[in-house]
């Protein structure tokens, strides 16, 4: 399935074909695959096994073909291809200082394709097509869901070729991460097409509360996916952080970051709202402004 998104800088429509499409179609689009394979593929040990494989020294042979096939810009990377010790070492590579400008307002926590909703309830009618999605299912916390039922929501999807470290979108004091979720579903739009509710209720995820000065509390929720099995926080809880400071990284696989915040404190940029309403994601980079104060 080709994925179309908007290049924010040029406003052009871009077509993307995700790697591993045939496997995802079998898991999510074929009734035999869904019945026989998905119950196994979503289990944590499968992700752990593949994660360990990507940590092995022999996995370095996968890096150059991966970079070449996906046209990854390695000029931004601190390390070059021959310096990585494993595929995962490459996958969650760090960027050279200054590779990303940290702009004003609320910024994107990472590189990826973004959807924004002025109210979280909009997700229900946009994605699910008849299947009910609730914040309570996603957050696994009735009280927290009630608190954020009218919150603005941003969903950032990372593709395999994206930079896979994520950062704080605003300065504040972060809480320790609270882990929820058990089974693993892919976050690819192929699976979103029919499994949106389960993507956000069954994936492993961590909830971090970011307390800000004058802007209330933001929820930052990294979501793990099939063949990831690992969310890695790199910040110190309960200590002040600056906007753009690293929060953590994903190991191999597609991943997602969800933001929830008071819609009265920040206003999403109009182009992001318009693109989402027209059923298109928008390509953004870490540090790029997505909402005004």
Short mmCIF file of N, CA, C and O in Angstrom, two decimals, residues 8 21 28 43 45 50-51 64 84 86 88 100 136 201 227 283:
data_model
loop_
_atom_site.label_atom_id
_atom_site.label_comp_id
_atom_site.label_asym_id
_atom_site.label_seq_id
_atom_site.Cartn_x
_atom_site.Cartn_y
_atom_site.Cartn_z
N UNK A 8 6.03 19.30 4.04
CA UNK A 8 5.62 20.59 4.60
C UNK A 8 6.35 21.76 3.96
O UNK A 8 5.78 22.84 3.78
N UNK A 21 6.01 -4.59 3.21
CA UNK A 21 4.57 -4.48 2.97
C UNK A 21 3.89 -5.83 2.84
O UNK A 21 2.80 -6.05 3.35
N UNK A 28 -2.20 -8.54 8.56
CA UNK A 28 -3.35 -7.70 8.85
C UNK A 28 -4.46 -7.76 7.81
O UNK A 28 -5.58 -7.37 8.08
N UNK A 43 3.47 -11.41 20.03
CA UNK A 43 4.01 -11.73 21.35
C UNK A 43 5.37 -11.11 21.56
O UNK A 43 6.18 -10.99 20.65
N UNK A 45 8.10 -12.15 22.90
CA UNK A 45 9.34 -12.87 22.68
C UNK A 45 9.79 -12.79 21.22
O UNK A 45 10.99 -12.84 20.94
N UNK A 50 13.98 -10.76 17.70
CA UNK A 50 14.44 -9.99 16.55
C UNK A 50 15.30 -8.82 17.01
O UNK A 50 16.27 -8.45 16.35
N UNK A 51 14.95 -8.23 18.15
CA UNK A 51 15.75 -7.14 18.69
C UNK A 51 17.17 -7.58 18.99
O UNK A 51 18.14 -6.87 18.69
N UNK A 64 24.41 -0.96 5.13
CA UNK A 64 24.63 -0.27 3.85
C UNK A 64 23.49 -0.47 2.87
O UNK A 64 23.02 0.51 2.26
N UNK A 84 29.58 1.76 12.97
CA UNK A 84 28.53 1.15 13.79
C UNK A 84 28.88 -0.28 14.17
O UNK A 84 29.50 -1.01 13.38
N UNK A 86 26.48 -2.58 15.27
CA UNK A 86 25.34 -3.46 15.00
C UNK A 86 24.31 -2.65 14.23
O UNK A 86 24.42 -1.42 14.11
N UNK A 88 21.23 -2.14 15.19
CA UNK A 88 20.53 -1.26 16.14
C UNK A 88 21.38 -0.04 16.49
O UNK A 88 20.85 1.05 16.69
N UNK A 100 19.37 19.75 13.85
CA UNK A 100 17.97 20.12 13.96
C UNK A 100 17.84 21.46 14.68
O UNK A 100 18.38 21.64 15.77
N UNK A 136 -9.69 6.04 27.37
CA UNK A 136 -9.52 5.12 28.50
C UNK A 136 -8.83 3.84 28.05
O UNK A 136 -7.97 3.29 28.75
N UNK A 201 -4.25 0.33 21.70
CA UNK A 201 -4.64 -0.25 22.97
C UNK A 201 -3.83 -1.48 23.32
O UNK A 201 -3.87 -1.94 24.44
N UNK A 227 8.50 -6.09 16.31
CA UNK A 227 9.93 -6.11 16.02
C UNK A 227 10.67 -4.93 16.65
O UNK A 227 11.76 -4.60 16.24
N UNK A 283 4.93 15.59 6.80
CA UNK A 283 6.30 15.27 7.19
C UNK A 283 6.88 16.42 8.01
O UNK A 283 6.87 17.56 7.58
#
